[in-house]
Each structure stands twice: as C-alpha cells, then as structure tokens.
Amino acid sequence: MTTVSNEERAVFAELADVLIPAAEGMPAASDVDVQGAMLDHILGLRPDLAEAFRRGLSAAAGKPPADAAEALNRDDAEALGAIGIVASAGYYMTPAVREVIGYPGQENRPADPDETPEYVANGMLQQVIDRGPIFVPTPEA
Amino acid sequence: MARMQKGRDPADVLIIGAGASGSVAAAHLARAGVDVVCLEQGPRVDNAEFYGDKPEWELMAQKRWHPNPNVRDLENDYPINTDASAVNPLMYNAVGGSTILYAAHWQRFMPSDFRVKTLDGVADDWPFTYEDLEPYYSRMDEEFGVSGLAGDPAYPPHRDYPLPPMPIGRIGMKAAEGMNKLGWHWWPGPNSVPSRDYRGRNQCVRYGTCLTGCPHKAKASTDHTHWPMALENGARLVTGARVREITVDAQGLANGATYIDRNGREAHQRAGIVIVCCNGVGTPRLLLMSASKHHPDGLANSSGLVGRNLMMHPYAAVTGTFDEPLESWLGPAGQSIQSMQFYETDTSRGFVRGAKWGVMPSGGPLGLRAAYGGKALDEAWGANLHRNTRKVFGRSFEWGIIAEDLPDEDNRVTLDPELTDSDGLPAPKLIYKNSDNTKRMLDFHVARAEEAMEAAGAASISSTKLMRDCGWHLMGTARMGDDPTRSVVDQYGKSHDVPNLYIYDGSVFVTSSGFNPTGTITAIALRAVEHLIENRSHAKAACSHSKVMS
Ligand SMILES: Cc1cc2nc3c(=O)[nH]c(=O)nc-3n(C[C@H](O)[C@H](O)[C@H](O)COP(=O)(O)OP(=O)(O)OC[C@H]3O[C@@H](n4cnc5c(N)ncnc54)[C@H](O)[C@@H]3O)c2cc1C
Ligand code: SF4
C-alpha cells in the first residue's frame, strides 16, 4: 500500500485545483478534501495508478501548479492522466459533489413490471406497428 | 516444467470453457444423464465482488472490471497481441464467461442473416435457416429469462418473451420521439435481465452497471442461469483449469485434454467426447495449440480455416446531449430501444447488409471523462470540466451502431511467437482490419443516426466512427458448413476432421449479422447439444466406458 507524504498531498491538492477549480458554482477539488483519506482509499483500490501519480507529483513539486500541469500534459500525459483520475474519481465520489450535480449514484430503483408502458398507452408504438413488417423473409430453397 | 498430476475420473463428455455456450451444453447434457466435466480457466465470481452498487463503480470499471483482458491483466486472463488489429477483443474468463460482463442485449438474428449469399451474393449461406433455429431461440428466451415485448415488425411473429419489457426510460422516449418523426422503425429492446424475480434471480433494480457485472444477481449470466441446473444434475466443474492441449488417441479421436491448475500442476482429463466452448479467440487458440505430428497445422484444421474469418462487429456511437434532464445513468445497460430501420441490404447505399442500432444510457460523471485524453488542458479541465459535466451528465445517451462485419480469411487469430500467458502458453495474436464495405456502412449509419438525434431534439451531437474497445462479439474462427474444405465443423458443431470433437461457441458463425450474438450462440449450442443427446447411440466416443454410447 502506498504511503503518501504530507508534501505530496499538498502538491496533489494544488494540481487537483488546477484541474478542478472552484468555478461555475462548484467547489474546488481540495474543498472536498480529495487529498485526504479519499486519496488513500483510491490508491488502495487502484495501485496500478500509484507509480505514474507519484512521478507526476515529483515533477510538479516546487513549480507553480498551473505551469506544472501544462508541462505534464505536454511531457508526461500518463502522469497527468493518473493525477486526473485520482482527482476526478475522488471528487465525483464525494456526496456533496454528487448532490450539486444531481447524481444519486447508480440507483436501486426497480420499475413496476405490470405498468402499461407510456409508449403503448399514448400510441407511439402503434405508429411503428402500423407501418408493417420490415424484414426480408427467408428465400425459398 | 509443470508436474503431471494424477488425472481425474474419466467423463463421457468434456466441455472446455464455462461461458455462454459451455454452460448451456453442460446443463442440458447433465439433465439428460450424461456424465460431464467442464474445465474452466477462471474462478467463480461472487456478485459481492462487483462495484455497481458502490460509489467506486466507475473507478473500478477502468481496471478490475474492464472488458479488455489486456487492461485487466488478471491471472485468469490470457494476454492478446492486438498490434495488428483495428479493434480490441473483449471478454471475461470465469464461470459464466463473457456473460459476466455482457450488456444482456438479447437479440435474434433476422431471417436474411442466414442467407446472405443467396440474397446479397456475399460470404456464405448458413447450413440452416432462421425457421430451423426459431424454436431454440424461444427456449433460450425462457431459460435466460428475457424481458421484452413481442410483435417487433423486424421479425416474423414469435412466442412472447417470458417477462414484460424493462422500462425504456426518458432516454428511450426521447429517441423514440425522434424515430417517429422520421417514420423510422424502433422497438423496446429485449434484455436478458428479469423485470420480475425469475428462477432464483432477482428483479433488475436498474443500477445500469450490467457491463461491469450485476451486483444484484439479476442479470442472466450463465453462472446463475445454467450452472445451478448443471451442478444439481451432477456435472463436475473444475475451475482454475487452463487447458493447453486437446489430446488425440491412435484412432484419431479426441480423448481428453491436458490442463494446468492454479498451482502450476499439469493434469489430464480423459473423456469420450470433447466440446470446445472457449469463444471466438480462445477456441482457435486452443485448436492451434493442440497441433501434433498428425495435425501439424492445429487440430480440426484440414481446411486451414481455424482462426480465419474473425469477425468482431465494428461499433460506432452517436451521442446526443439534451437540454432537459434525462436521468441517463438509469439502467438497464442493457438497451432501452433498438432500431432495424437500416438493417436489410439496399445496394443504392453503396454497401451490402446493415446494422442494428440500440439506445444505451451513459453512466456516471467519471465515465464521461474517459474521452478527454490528449486534449488541451483547459478544454478538458478547469472551469470547462464543470460546464461540460453540467451540460452532458444525466442529459445524454447514445445510439450504438453494430455493423455487420463480413468474413474475410485475412482477419484471423494466430499464435504469437513470443507473448505467453502466466502458464507460459502462447498468447493469441489478432490480425484484423475493416473492409471498405464496413467503412461505407459505418459512414452511412452514423449520418442517419445523427439525423435521428437531431429529430429527437439533441442540443449537440458527437460521433465516434469506430471505437477501438468494441470487440465484444468474437465470431467466425471455426466456421460451420457442409463442405469440409470450406468449414471446420458441421451444422451441429461436429468437427469434420475429428468425429468426436465439437465446437459450440461463437467461432462457428458463418457470418456475423449486425446483432449481439449471445442469443444466437446459445440457441445454436442448444440445437447442437440436443442433437448430440438424441443421437448418442451413434456418436463416436474415445473411451469404451462412455455412457453417451449406450
Ligand atoms: C463487455 C461485453 C459486453 C457484451 N454485451 C453483449 C450483449 O449485450 N449481448 C450479447 O448478445 N453479447 C454480448 N457480449 C458477448 C457475449 O458475452 C459473448 O457473445 C458470449 O459470452 C460468448 O459465449 P462463448 O460461449 O462463445 O464464450 P465465453 O462466454 O467468452 O466463454 C468462454 C470461456 O472459455 C474459457 N476458456 C477459454 N480458453 C480456455 C482454456 N484454454 N482453458 C479453459 N478455459 C478456457 C474462458 O475463461 C471463458 O470462461 C458482450 C461481451 C462483453 C465482453
Ligand atoms: S441494471 Fe439490472 S441487470 Fe443491470 S446491473 Fe443493475 S440490477 Fe443488474
């Protein structure tokens, strides 16, 4: 399991905010703490991301975050990709963010199988039926 | 070198591969009292392993539950060299096979699909007709618990589905409105997910995560539809058993298979009859790996067609984004509605054959990000990320287009000279490109689907002409036919060369149609296995003890 240092978390938070800033009524990535426990959770589930993720962070350390993100996008797309996945996955898994975008998550919402479908009740499907068969039958042997 | 273990008790019938076709064969053979062993390289999957009901779903869909075995890279997967292939083959290797991840669009082929030579002068006719297969289609609808609405004018009338259709959702209603404006065909899509509790499976609750495994034990994967019946009737299922060779006796009959277990030990399973169900890539791979002095080009390959005529259904997608919320994450996924408006040949379009369209939901907010790789930073990220998510998320759906891919002997599965799986067995290498007919077909269909999106009122439309990760359907690499010089097996899956060796999976397809194939794969498997059971007294078998012979 990857242990992420506080310095790395700080660099990640800055980069994540370049990718996911506070704008358009949405919080920034660091506002929902993508650099905290969520980061460990994600790397625990996706250890395959760790190497490129950390490579990106070490390349970005000490640089202005916007410039560092541009440089990674140009020179090491895999690293920026890993940072982007970790940031956006953490962001969109956060309940507060889901609430703002109106996403309840993949829902358990069974339908009533006995309900007459709207397209039957309102005659929409009948238009298709009225046009008749559209298949070419099996030719005679 | 692997250590050779003592073999297990011989079986009447050995099935290799516990996916869609292998499961149907095992269940029916066992129910008929035949002693069956099935060797499957993968494990059993527990529904609790799936992430569809958890927030981490999309994160895990990109790796652990990705449909491309090269991305997943699990021990039960084998790597596939795709350097020379325009499309990546997709599959899952476990009990249930690729039905673990399939979207459960449950389709029949149309009558013309079986007669493309007669009707369109291309490829070959199948050795049987739609009408011959029809009773088996209906029985598979029953066994898989298909939810759908009878009366689709794209087909001759057939028996109603056992379960009422799944809801088509707001996305389906939008798409249907567009199709009605244009006077084009649409129909609620049949899905092998149960709209009510059905034979030990739960009613689908619409997580919409069918493509990464159903966490609710609803979807008709064959670990749930057929393995309980097979095991109850005494079938023996050996997991973690990767077959490296089908063995042949001095009489030229298949007498079993050698496999490697998950401890690296080698063992031999003896059997009177061998049925290969490893899918359109795994089956030719195994037959080619089973080359020997008497079969230098691979087993059952006197025609030279083992591995050739690979068909993988090139797939295009037209995505529309709408101003109003459509809850487009709701399942099943699964298809909402389908259209066969442009399925049949019209030569004035500049190509023959056609494609099925299906409306699919678009998932969660993270999946939408997948297409952004390689773009300018501020286009994909920053404030634009929020704008795009607001615009697209929950408000978009796709018309997916499955193009009929005609057989071409140059599209093929071979053995890679270097790449191996975790047991050191040669990996398959794919050589696959799209024909001009396919390219013209995709251009035409994408243009029509864009019109359909426009008619539905889409605010913006984007199209992908050929998705690389679209090899869901693996077909044609051990084709059936009457002529042993032009086919590998007969219409009941029996090898022309080795009279007790059978193939039941998608490899036997003569042409691909433009439909998702599993309804047809399983109907063909059922027809073949019932023929074997009925004719058991004449069937050739390698072991004298075989009850199949009695
Ligand atoms: C993501 C995805 C979505 C799909 N969606 C749909 C859909 O909506 N509708 C539809 O009709 N079809 C769909 N398909 C296709 C469908 O899953 C396949 O058509 C079907 O499962 C093929 O059945 P099969 O018996 O040919 O092979 P499979 O189901 O692939 O089973 C083959 C089995 O053989 C085993 N095997 C292979 N080699 C060996 C060996 N050497 N030793 C031991 N075991 C071996 C494998 O581990 C596997 O379990 C989809 C597929 C995928 C991957
Ligand atoms: S939509 Fe239904 S079948 Fe698909 S994963 Fe959800 S519960 Fe399972």
mmCIF file of N, CA and C in Angstrom, chain B residues 402-448:
data_model
loop_
_atom_site.group_PDB
_atom_site.id
_atom_site.type_symbol
_atom_site.label_atom_id
_atom_site.label_comp_id
_atom_site.label_asym_id
_atom_site.label_seq_id
_atom_site.Cartn_x
_atom_site.Cartn_y
_atom_site.Cartn_z
ATOM 1 N N ILE B 402 -24.155 -1.396 -34.402
ATOM 2 C CA ILE B 402 -23.390 -2.637 -34.557
ATOM 3 C C ILE B 402 -23.388 -3.010 -36.031
ATOM 4 N N ALA B 403 -22.253 -2.834 -36.682
ATOM 5 C CA ALA B 403 -22.181 -3.049 -38.127
ATOM 6 C C ALA B 403 -21.882 -4.503 -38.449
ATOM 7 N N GLU B 404 -22.610 -5.057 -39.411
ATOM 8 C CA GLU B 404 -22.290 -6.419 -39.851
ATOM 9 C C GLU B 404 -20.930 -6.412 -40.528
ATOM 10 N N ASP B 405 -20.137 -7.331 -40.071
ATOM 11 C CA ASP B 405 -18.747 -7.434 -40.424
ATOM 12 C C ASP B 405 -18.652 -8.706 -41.264
ATOM 13 N N LEU B 406 -18.401 -8.591 -42.573
ATOM 14 C CA LEU B 406 -18.407 -9.804 -43.405
ATOM 15 C C LEU B 406 -17.121 -10.608 -43.204
ATOM 16 N N PRO B 407 -17.201 -11.933 -43.378
ATOM 17 C CA PRO B 407 -15.998 -12.739 -43.148
ATOM 18 C C PRO B 407 -14.910 -12.460 -44.190
ATOM 19 N N ASP B 408 -13.675 -12.461 -43.709
ATOM 20 C CA ASP B 408 -12.522 -12.233 -44.579
ATOM 21 C C ASP B 408 -11.416 -13.132 -44.029
ATOM 22 N N GLU B 409 -10.910 -14.023 -44.873
ATOM 23 C CA GLU B 409 -9.935 -15.006 -44.370
ATOM 24 C C GLU B 409 -8.668 -14.361 -43.808
ATOM 25 N N ASP B 410 -8.393 -13.137 -44.235
ATOM 26 C CA ASP B 410 -7.186 -12.473 -43.739
ATOM 27 C C ASP B 410 -7.356 -11.915 -42.326
ATOM 28 N N ASN B 411 -8.587 -11.810 -41.869
ATOM 29 C CA ASN B 411 -8.824 -11.400 -40.479
ATOM 30 C C ASN B 411 -8.761 -12.654 -39.625
ATOM 31 N N ARG B 412 -7.766 -12.731 -38.753
ATOM 32 C CA ARG B 412 -7.548 -14.041 -38.144
ATOM 33 C C ARG B 412 -6.894 -14.007 -36.772
ATOM 34 N N VAL B 413 -7.009 -15.163 -36.121
ATOM 35 C CA VAL B 413 -6.331 -15.407 -34.840
ATOM 36 C C VAL B 413 -5.183 -16.373 -35.113
ATOM 37 N N THR B 414 -3.978 -16.008 -34.724
ATOM 38 C CA THR B 414 -2.838 -16.927 -34.838
ATOM 39 C C THR B 414 -2.202 -17.031 -33.441
ATOM 40 N N LEU B 415 -1.129 -17.813 -33.353
ATOM 41 C CA LEU B 415 -0.410 -17.871 -32.071
ATOM 42 C C LEU B 415 0.770 -16.911 -32.126
ATOM 43 N N ASP B 416 0.931 -16.135 -31.084
ATOM 44 C CA ASP B 416 2.053 -15.203 -31.033
ATOM 45 C C ASP B 416 3.343 -15.992 -30.783
ATOM 46 N N PRO B 417 4.403 -15.707 -31.542
ATOM 47 C CA PRO B 417 5.635 -16.480 -31.347
ATOM 48 C C PRO B 417 6.340 -16.177 -30.026
ATOM 49 N N GLU B 418 6.028 -15.042 -29.398
ATOM 50 C CA GLU B 418 6.756 -14.692 -28.169
ATOM 51 C C GLU B 418 5.873 -14.524 -26.927
ATOM 52 N N LEU B 419 4.781 -13.812 -27.091
ATOM 53 C CA LEU B 419 3.945 -13.480 -25.936
ATOM 54 C C LEU B 419 3.294 -14.747 -25.358
ATOM 55 N N THR B 420 3.309 -14.869 -24.036
ATOM 56 C CA THR B 420 2.690 -16.042 -23.394
ATOM 57 C C THR B 420 1.795 -15.600 -22.237
ATOM 58 N N ASP B 421 0.938 -16.530 -21.794
ATOM 59 C CA ASP B 421 0.136 -16.251 -20.596
ATOM 60 C C ASP B 421 0.927 -16.632 -19.349
ATOM 61 N N SER B 422 0.280 -16.542 -18.188
ATOM 62 C CA SER B 422 1.007 -16.775 -16.933
ATOM 63 C C SER B 422 1.457 -18.227 -16.778
ATOM 64 N N ASP B 423 0.929 -19.133 -17.610
ATOM 65 C CA ASP B 423 1.383 -20.522 -17.580
ATOM 66 C C ASP B 423 2.395 -20.826 -18.678
ATOM 67 N N GLY B 424 2.804 -19.793 -19.391
ATOM 68 C CA GLY B 424 3.792 -19.997 -20.449
ATOM 69 C C GLY B 424 3.199 -20.478 -21.760
ATOM 70 N N LEU B 425 1.865 -20.469 -21.874
ATOM 71 C CA LEU B 425 1.237 -20.911 -23.130
ATOM 72 C C LEU B 425 1.178 -19.745 -24.107
ATOM 73 N N PRO B 426 1.319 -20.043 -25.414
ATOM 74 C CA PRO B 426 1.338 -18.948 -26.383
ATOM 75 C C PRO B 426 0.051 -18.116 -26.357
ATOM 76 N N ALA B 427 0.217 -16.819 -26.409
ATOM 77 C CA ALA B 427 -0.940 -15.919 -26.456
ATOM 78 C C ALA B 427 -1.444 -15.841 -27.890
ATOM 79 N N PRO B 428 -2.736 -15.560 -28.065
ATOM 80 C CA PRO B 428 -3.214 -15.330 -29.426
ATOM 81 C C PRO B 428 -2.764 -13.966 -29.949
ATOM 82 N N LYS B 429 -2.588 -13.919 -31.249
ATOM 83 C CA LYS B 429 -2.294 -12.643 -31.920
ATOM 84 C C LYS B 429 -3.393 -12.418 -32.941
ATOM 85 N N LEU B 430 -3.934 -11.223 -32.967
ATOM 86 C CA LEU B 430 -5.037 -10.931 -33.886
ATOM 87 C C LEU B 430 -4.570 -10.072 -35.055
ATOM 88 N N ILE B 431 -5.038 -10.440 -36.227
ATOM 89 C CA ILE B 431 -4.822 -9.605 -37.416
ATOM 90 C C ILE B 431 -6.216 -9.268 -37.917
ATOM 91 N N TYR B 432 -6.557 -7.999 -37.891
ATOM 92 C CA TYR B 432 -7.958 -7.658 -38.165
ATOM 93 C C TYR B 432 -8.066 -6.230 -38.682
ATOM 94 N N LYS B 433 -8.684 -6.095 -39.869
ATOM 95 C CA LYS B 433 -8.980 -4.733 -40.325
ATOM 96 C C LYS B 433 -10.381 -4.681 -40.924
ATOM 97 N N ASN B 434 -10.875 -3.483 -41.075
ATOM 98 C CA ASN B 434 -12.232 -3.319 -41.590
ATOM 99 C C ASN B 434 -12.231 -3.201 -43.101
ATOM 100 N N SER B 435 -13.232 -3.788 -43.728
ATOM 101 C CA SER B 435 -13.327 -3.743 -45.186
ATOM 102 C C SER B 435 -13.921 -2.409 -45.639
ATOM 103 N N ASP B 436 -13.831 -2.143 -46.926
ATOM 104 C CA ASP B 436 -14.438 -0.920 -47.473
ATOM 105 C C ASP B 436 -15.948 -0.964 -47.307
ATOM 106 N N ASN B 437 -16.521 -2.178 -47.442
ATOM 107 C CA ASN B 437 -17.973 -2.310 -47.243
ATOM 108 C C ASN B 437 -18.350 -1.828 -45.832
ATOM 109 N N THR B 438 -17.553 -2.256 -44.852
ATOM 110 C CA THR B 438 -17.833 -1.860 -43.465
ATOM 111 C C THR B 438 -17.672 -0.357 -43.295
ATOM 112 N N LYS B 439 -16.633 0.196 -43.886
ATOM 113 C CA LYS B 439 -16.402 1.646 -43.716
ATOM 114 C C LYS B 439 -17.560 2.446 -44.308
ATOM 115 N N ARG B 440 -18.008 2.025 -45.486
ATOM 116 C CA ARG B 440 -19.140 2.741 -46.106
ATOM 117 C C ARG B 440 -20.404 2.571 -45.258
ATOM 118 N N MET B 441 -20.559 1.370 -44.734
ATOM 119 C CA MET B 441 -21.724 1.099 -43.884
ATOM 120 C C MET B 441 -21.706 2.003 -42.643
ATOM 121 N N LEU B 442 -20.555 2.110 -42.004
ATOM 122 C CA LEU B 442 -20.472 2.938 -40.801
ATOM 123 C C LEU B 442 -20.739 4.407 -41.133
ATOM 124 N N ASP B 443 -20.173 4.887 -42.247
ATOM 125 C CA ASP B 443 -20.413 6.295 -42.645
ATOM 126 C C ASP B 443 -21.907 6.551 -42.809
ATOM 127 N N PHE B 444 -22.555 5.651 -43.530
ATOM 128 C CA PHE B 444 -23.984 5.819 -43.795
ATOM 129 C C PHE B 444 -24.789 5.809 -42.493
ATOM 130 N N HIS B 445 -24.499 4.816 -41.658
ATOM 131 C CA HIS B 445 -25.296 4.663 -40.435
ATOM 132 C C HIS B 445 -25.065 5.805 -39.447
ATOM 133 N N VAL B 446 -23.821 6.252 -39.355
ATOM 134 C CA VAL B 446 -23.556 7.374 -38.447
ATOM 135 C C VAL B 446 -24.329 8.607 -38.923
ATOM 136 N N ALA B 447 -24.347 8.838 -40.235
ATOM 137 C CA ALA B 447 -25.079 10.009 -40.763
ATOM 138 C C ALA B 447 -26.571 9.898 -40.444
ATOM 139 N N ARG B 448 -27.136 8.692 -40.580
ATOM 140 C CA ARG B 448 -28.572 8.516 -40.284
ATOM 141 C C ARG B 448 -28.828 8.673 -38.779
#
